[in-house]
Coordinates of C-alpha atoms in Angstrom, one line a residue:
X298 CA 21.8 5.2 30.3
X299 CA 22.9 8.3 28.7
X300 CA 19.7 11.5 28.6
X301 CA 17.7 11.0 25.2
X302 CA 16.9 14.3 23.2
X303 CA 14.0 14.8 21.3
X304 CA 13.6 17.2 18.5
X305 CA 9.7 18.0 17.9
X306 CA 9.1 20.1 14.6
X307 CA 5.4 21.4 15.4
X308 CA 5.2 22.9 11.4
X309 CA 5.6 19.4 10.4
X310 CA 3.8 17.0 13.0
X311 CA 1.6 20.0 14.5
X312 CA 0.2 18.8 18.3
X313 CA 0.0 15.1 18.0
X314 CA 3.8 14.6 20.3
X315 CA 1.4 16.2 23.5
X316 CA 1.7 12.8 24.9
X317 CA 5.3 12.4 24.7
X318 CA 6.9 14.2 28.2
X319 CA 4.7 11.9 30.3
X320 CA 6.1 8.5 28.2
X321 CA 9.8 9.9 28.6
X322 CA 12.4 9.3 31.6
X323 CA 12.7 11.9 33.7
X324 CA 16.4 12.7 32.9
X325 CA 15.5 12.9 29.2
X326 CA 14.6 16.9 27.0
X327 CA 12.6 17.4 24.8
X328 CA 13.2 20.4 22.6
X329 CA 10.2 22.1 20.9
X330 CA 10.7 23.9 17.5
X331 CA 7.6 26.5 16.9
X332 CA 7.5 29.6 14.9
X333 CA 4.7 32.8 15.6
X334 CA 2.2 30.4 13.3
X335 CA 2.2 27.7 15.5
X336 CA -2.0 26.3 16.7
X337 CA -3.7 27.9 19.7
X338 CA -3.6 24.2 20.9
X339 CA 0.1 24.5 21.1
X340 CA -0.2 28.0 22.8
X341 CA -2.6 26.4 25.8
X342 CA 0.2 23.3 26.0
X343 CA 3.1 26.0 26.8
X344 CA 0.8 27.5 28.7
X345 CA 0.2 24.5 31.2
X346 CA 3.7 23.0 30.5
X347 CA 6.0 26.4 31.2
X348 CA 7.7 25.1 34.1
X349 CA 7.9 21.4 33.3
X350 CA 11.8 20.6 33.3
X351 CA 11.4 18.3 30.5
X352 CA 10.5 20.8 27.5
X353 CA 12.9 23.5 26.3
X354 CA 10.8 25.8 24.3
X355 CA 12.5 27.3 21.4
X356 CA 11.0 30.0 19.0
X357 CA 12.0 30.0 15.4
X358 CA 12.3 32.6 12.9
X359 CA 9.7 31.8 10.2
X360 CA 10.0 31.5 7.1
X361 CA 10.7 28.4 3.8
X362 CA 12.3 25.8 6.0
X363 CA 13.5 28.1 8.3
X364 CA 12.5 26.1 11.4
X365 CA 14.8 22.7 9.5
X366 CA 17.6 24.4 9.4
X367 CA 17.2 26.0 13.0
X368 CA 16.8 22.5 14.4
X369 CA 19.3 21.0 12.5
X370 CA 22.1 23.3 14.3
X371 CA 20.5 22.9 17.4
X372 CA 21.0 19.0 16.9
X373 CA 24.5 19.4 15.4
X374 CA 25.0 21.4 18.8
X375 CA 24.0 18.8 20.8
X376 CA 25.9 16.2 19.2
X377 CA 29.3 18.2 19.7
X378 CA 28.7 18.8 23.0
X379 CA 27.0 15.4 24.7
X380 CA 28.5 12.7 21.6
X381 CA 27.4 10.2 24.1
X382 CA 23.5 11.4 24.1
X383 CA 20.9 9.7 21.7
X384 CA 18.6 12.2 19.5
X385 CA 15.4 12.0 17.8
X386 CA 13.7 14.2 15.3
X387 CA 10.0 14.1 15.4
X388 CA 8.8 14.9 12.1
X389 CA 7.7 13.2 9.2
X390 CA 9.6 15.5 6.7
X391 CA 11.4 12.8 4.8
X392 CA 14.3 15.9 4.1
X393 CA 15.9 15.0 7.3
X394 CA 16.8 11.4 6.5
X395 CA 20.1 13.0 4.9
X396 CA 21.3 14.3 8.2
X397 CA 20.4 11.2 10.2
X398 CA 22.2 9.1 8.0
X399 CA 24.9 11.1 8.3
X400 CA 25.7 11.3 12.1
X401 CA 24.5 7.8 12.5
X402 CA 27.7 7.0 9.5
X403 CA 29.5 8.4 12.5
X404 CA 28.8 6.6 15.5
X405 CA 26.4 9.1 16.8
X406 CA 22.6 7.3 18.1
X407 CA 20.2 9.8 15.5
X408 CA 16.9 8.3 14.3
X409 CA 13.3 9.7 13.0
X410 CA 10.1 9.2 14.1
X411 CA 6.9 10.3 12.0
X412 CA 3.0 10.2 13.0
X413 CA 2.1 8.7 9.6
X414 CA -0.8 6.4 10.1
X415 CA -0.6 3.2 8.5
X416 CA -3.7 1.0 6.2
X417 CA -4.2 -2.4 7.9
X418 CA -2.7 -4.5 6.0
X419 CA -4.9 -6.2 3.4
X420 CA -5.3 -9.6 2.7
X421 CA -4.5 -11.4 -0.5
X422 CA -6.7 -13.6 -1.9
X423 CA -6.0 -16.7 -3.9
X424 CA -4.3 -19.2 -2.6
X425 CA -0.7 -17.8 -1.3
X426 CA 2.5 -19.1 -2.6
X427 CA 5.3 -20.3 -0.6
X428 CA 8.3 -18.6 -0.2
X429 CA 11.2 -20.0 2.0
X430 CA 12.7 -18.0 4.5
X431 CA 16.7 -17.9 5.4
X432 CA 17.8 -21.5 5.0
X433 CA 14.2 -23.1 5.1
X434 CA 13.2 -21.8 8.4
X435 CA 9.8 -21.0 9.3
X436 CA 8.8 -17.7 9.2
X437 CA 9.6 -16.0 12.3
X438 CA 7.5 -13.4 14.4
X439 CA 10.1 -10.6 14.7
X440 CA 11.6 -11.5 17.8
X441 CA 14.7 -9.3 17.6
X442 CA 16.1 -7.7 20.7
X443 CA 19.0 -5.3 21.8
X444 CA 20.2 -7.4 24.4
X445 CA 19.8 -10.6 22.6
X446 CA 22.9 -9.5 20.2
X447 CA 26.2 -10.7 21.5
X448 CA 29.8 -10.0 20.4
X449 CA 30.3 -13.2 19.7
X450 CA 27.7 -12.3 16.4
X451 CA 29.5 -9.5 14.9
X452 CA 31.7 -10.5 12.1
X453 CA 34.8 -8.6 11.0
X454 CA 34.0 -5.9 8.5
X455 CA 36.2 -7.2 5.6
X456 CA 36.5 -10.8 4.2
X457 CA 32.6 -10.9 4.4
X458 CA 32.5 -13.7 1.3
X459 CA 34.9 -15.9 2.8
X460 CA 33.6 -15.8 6.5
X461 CA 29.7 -16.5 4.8
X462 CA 31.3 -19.4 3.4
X463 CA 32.4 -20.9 6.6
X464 CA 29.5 -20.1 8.8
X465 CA 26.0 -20.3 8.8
X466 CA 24.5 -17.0 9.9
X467 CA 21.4 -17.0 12.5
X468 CA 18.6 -14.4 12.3
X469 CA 20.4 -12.0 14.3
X470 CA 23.3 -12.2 13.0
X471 CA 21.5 -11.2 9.6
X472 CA 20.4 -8.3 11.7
X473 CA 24.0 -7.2 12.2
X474 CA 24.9 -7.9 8.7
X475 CA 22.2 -5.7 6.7
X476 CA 23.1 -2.6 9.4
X477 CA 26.8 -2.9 8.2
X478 CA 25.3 -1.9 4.8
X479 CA 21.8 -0.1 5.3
X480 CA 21.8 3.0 7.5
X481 CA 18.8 2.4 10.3
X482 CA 16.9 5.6 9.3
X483 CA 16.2 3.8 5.4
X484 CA 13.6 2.4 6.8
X485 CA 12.6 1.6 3.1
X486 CA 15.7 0.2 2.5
X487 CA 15.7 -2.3 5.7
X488 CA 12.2 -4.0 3.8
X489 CA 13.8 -4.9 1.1
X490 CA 17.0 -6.3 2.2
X491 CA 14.8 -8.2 5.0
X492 CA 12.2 -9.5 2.7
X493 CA 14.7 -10.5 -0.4
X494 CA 16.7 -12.1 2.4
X495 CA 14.5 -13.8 4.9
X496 CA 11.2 -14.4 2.4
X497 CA 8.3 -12.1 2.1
X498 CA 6.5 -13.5 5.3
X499 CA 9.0 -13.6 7.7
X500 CA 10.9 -10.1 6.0
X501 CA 7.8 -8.1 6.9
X502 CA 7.2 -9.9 10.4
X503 CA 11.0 -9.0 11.5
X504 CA 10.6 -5.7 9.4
X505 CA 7.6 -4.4 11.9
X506 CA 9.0 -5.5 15.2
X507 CA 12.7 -3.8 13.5
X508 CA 10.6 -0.1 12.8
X509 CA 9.3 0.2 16.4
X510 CA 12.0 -1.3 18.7
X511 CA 14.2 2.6 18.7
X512 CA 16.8 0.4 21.4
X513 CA 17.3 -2.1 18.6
X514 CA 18.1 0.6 15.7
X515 CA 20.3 2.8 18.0
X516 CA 22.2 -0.6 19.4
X517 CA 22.5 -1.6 15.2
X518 CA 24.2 1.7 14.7
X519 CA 27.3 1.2 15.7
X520 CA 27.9 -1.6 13.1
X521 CA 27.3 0.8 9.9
X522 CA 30.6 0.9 7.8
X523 CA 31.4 4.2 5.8
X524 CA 32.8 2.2 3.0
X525 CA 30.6 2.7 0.3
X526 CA 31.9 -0.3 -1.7
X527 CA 31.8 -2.8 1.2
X528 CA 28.4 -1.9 1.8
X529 CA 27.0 -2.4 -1.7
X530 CA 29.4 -6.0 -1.9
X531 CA 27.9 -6.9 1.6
X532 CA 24.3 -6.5 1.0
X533 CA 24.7 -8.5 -2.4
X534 CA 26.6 -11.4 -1.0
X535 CA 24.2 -11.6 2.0
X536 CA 21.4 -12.1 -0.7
X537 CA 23.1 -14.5 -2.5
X538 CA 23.7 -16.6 0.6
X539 CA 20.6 -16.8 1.6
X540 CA 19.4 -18.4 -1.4
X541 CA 22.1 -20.3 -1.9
X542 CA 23.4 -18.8 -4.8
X543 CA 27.8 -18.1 -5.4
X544 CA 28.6 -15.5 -3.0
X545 CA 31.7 -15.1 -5.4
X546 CA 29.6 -13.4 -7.8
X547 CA 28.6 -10.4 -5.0
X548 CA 31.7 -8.3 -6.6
X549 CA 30.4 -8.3 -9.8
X550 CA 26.9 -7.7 -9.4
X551 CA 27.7 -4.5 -7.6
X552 CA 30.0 -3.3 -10.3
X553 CA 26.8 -4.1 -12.4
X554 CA 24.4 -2.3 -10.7
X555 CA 26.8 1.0 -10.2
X556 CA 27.2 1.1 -14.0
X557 CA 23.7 1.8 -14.9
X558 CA 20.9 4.3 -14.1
X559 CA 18.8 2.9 -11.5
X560 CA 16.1 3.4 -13.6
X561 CA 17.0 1.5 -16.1
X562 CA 16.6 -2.5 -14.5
X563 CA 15.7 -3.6 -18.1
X564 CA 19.7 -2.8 -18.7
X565 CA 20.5 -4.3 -15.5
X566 CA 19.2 -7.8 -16.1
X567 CA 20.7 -8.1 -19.7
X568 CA 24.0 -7.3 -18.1
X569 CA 23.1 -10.4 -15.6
X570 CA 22.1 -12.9 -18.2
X571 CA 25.2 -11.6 -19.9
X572 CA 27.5 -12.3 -17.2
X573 CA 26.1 -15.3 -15.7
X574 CA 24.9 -17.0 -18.8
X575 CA 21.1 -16.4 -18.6
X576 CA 20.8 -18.0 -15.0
X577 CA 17.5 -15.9 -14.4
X578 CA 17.7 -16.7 -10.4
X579 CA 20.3 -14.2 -9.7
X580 CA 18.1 -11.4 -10.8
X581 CA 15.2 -12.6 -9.6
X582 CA 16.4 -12.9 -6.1
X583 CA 18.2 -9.5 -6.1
X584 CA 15.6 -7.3 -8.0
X585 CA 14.4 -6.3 -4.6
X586 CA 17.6 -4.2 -3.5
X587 CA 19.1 -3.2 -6.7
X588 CA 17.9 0.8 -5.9
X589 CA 18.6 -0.2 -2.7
X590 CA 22.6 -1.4 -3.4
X591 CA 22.8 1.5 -5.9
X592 CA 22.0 4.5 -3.2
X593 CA 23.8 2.9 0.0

């Protein structure tokens, strides 16, 4: 395996990636960004840590995102130079979503990791309504792996709507699908598609085990298409199909959705009942990733 880079920005996630050089692999760097305001808890880490082969210390010049921008060349550096290499930015800044999205549009293995602490989840009360999953399967526990996604899964970029109408697709293979369209870093973005697609239940259960398996993102880079209009068709017709809806309409609906303000979904359903003669289903089922299709 190829040596993993990892980009810590101490303004933004302060002292809490201490633990990090011990977890790593021996052949992997990480690279600490820290400016002459960084914590006298940092200080007594560099202190003990000088001569560890794992850290490269960097200083940064200080100033309104100064450090950003001075780690963004230093990854842009890296990329030119070791293509091959994975790279990840710890930081919870959400600024740098732009630049992982855009090397990971090009092949290159870039992803984000934050330290934001999550609420348990709460429970609902009431009695819970049943939703189906992907053809009427039970929800599923999110048991997605790199290695369990084969060649034989991937299907060719174009002609989506008439290969979905000559297969059935399996859970991974939905997997596949949604990266063609949804760039791994959207972390937001992957929820919805997941949950419109698969039901709410099983959505969120494949959604967690998707958001902290890094191998399984970086493996679903490589299927992300550039095509802008393929993307939005894609992630429409994958919708559809899952609730058996016409796949045929998948064109249409994306021409919808990119002629409004994606503020305005009041506009966006009368243009659906319009086009396909009130059936409500259509928007119901793909209210969930209209922002979604409309930034992608």
């Amino acid at each position: 395996m190829k040596r993993k880079y990892y980009l810590i920005d101490t303004e933004n996630v302060g002292d809490r990636w201490f633990d990090l050089p011990a977890k790593i692999r021996k052949k992997d760097r990480v690279i600490t960004f820290y400016t002459k305001n960084h914590s006298k808890h940092l200080e007594a880490y560099l202190a003990e840590q000088i001569h560890n082969p794992k850290i490269l210390w960097l200083e940064c010049i200080a100033g309104n995102n100064a450090l950003d921008y001075q780690l963004i060349g230093v990854l842009s550096y890296l990329i030119a130079r070791y293509p091959e290499a994975s790279f990840c930015i710890f930081s919870n800044d959400k600024d740098y979503q732009g630049i992982v999205g855009f090397w990971q549009s090009r092949g290159i293995a870039v992803s984000q990791k934050g330290f934001i602490i999550e609420d348990k989840k709460k429970k609902k009360k009431g009695k819970k309504k049943k939703k189906r999953g992907v053809k009427g399967k039970k929800a599923g526990n999110g048991n997605i792996k790199e290695e369990n996604i084969t060649k034989e899964m991937i299907m060719p970029v174009y002609g989506i709507i008439e290969k979905l109408k000559q297969t059935e697709l399996t859970d991974k293979q939905y997997f596949i699908e949604i990266a063609k369209s949804v760039p791994v870093a959207n972390l937001g973005g992957w929820y919805q598609a997941l949950t419109a697609i698969m039901g709410q239940e099983k959505g969120r259960n494949y959604y967690q085990d998707f958001k902290a398996d890094d191998n399984l993102k970086e493996s679903l880079l490589r299927y992300y298409v550039e095509d802008k209009y393929f993307r939005g068709v894609n992630l429409a017709a994958l919708v559809l199909y899952s609730h058996n809806l016409d796949i045929e309409k998948a064109e249409d609906i994306y021409k919808i959705i990119h002629s409004h303000n994606e503020k305005k979904i009041k506009d966006v359903k009368a243009d659906f009942n319009k086009k396909f003669n009130n059936e409500s289903q259509y928007f119901k089922v793909l209210q969930p990733v209209i922002r979604v299709i409309k930034k992608i």
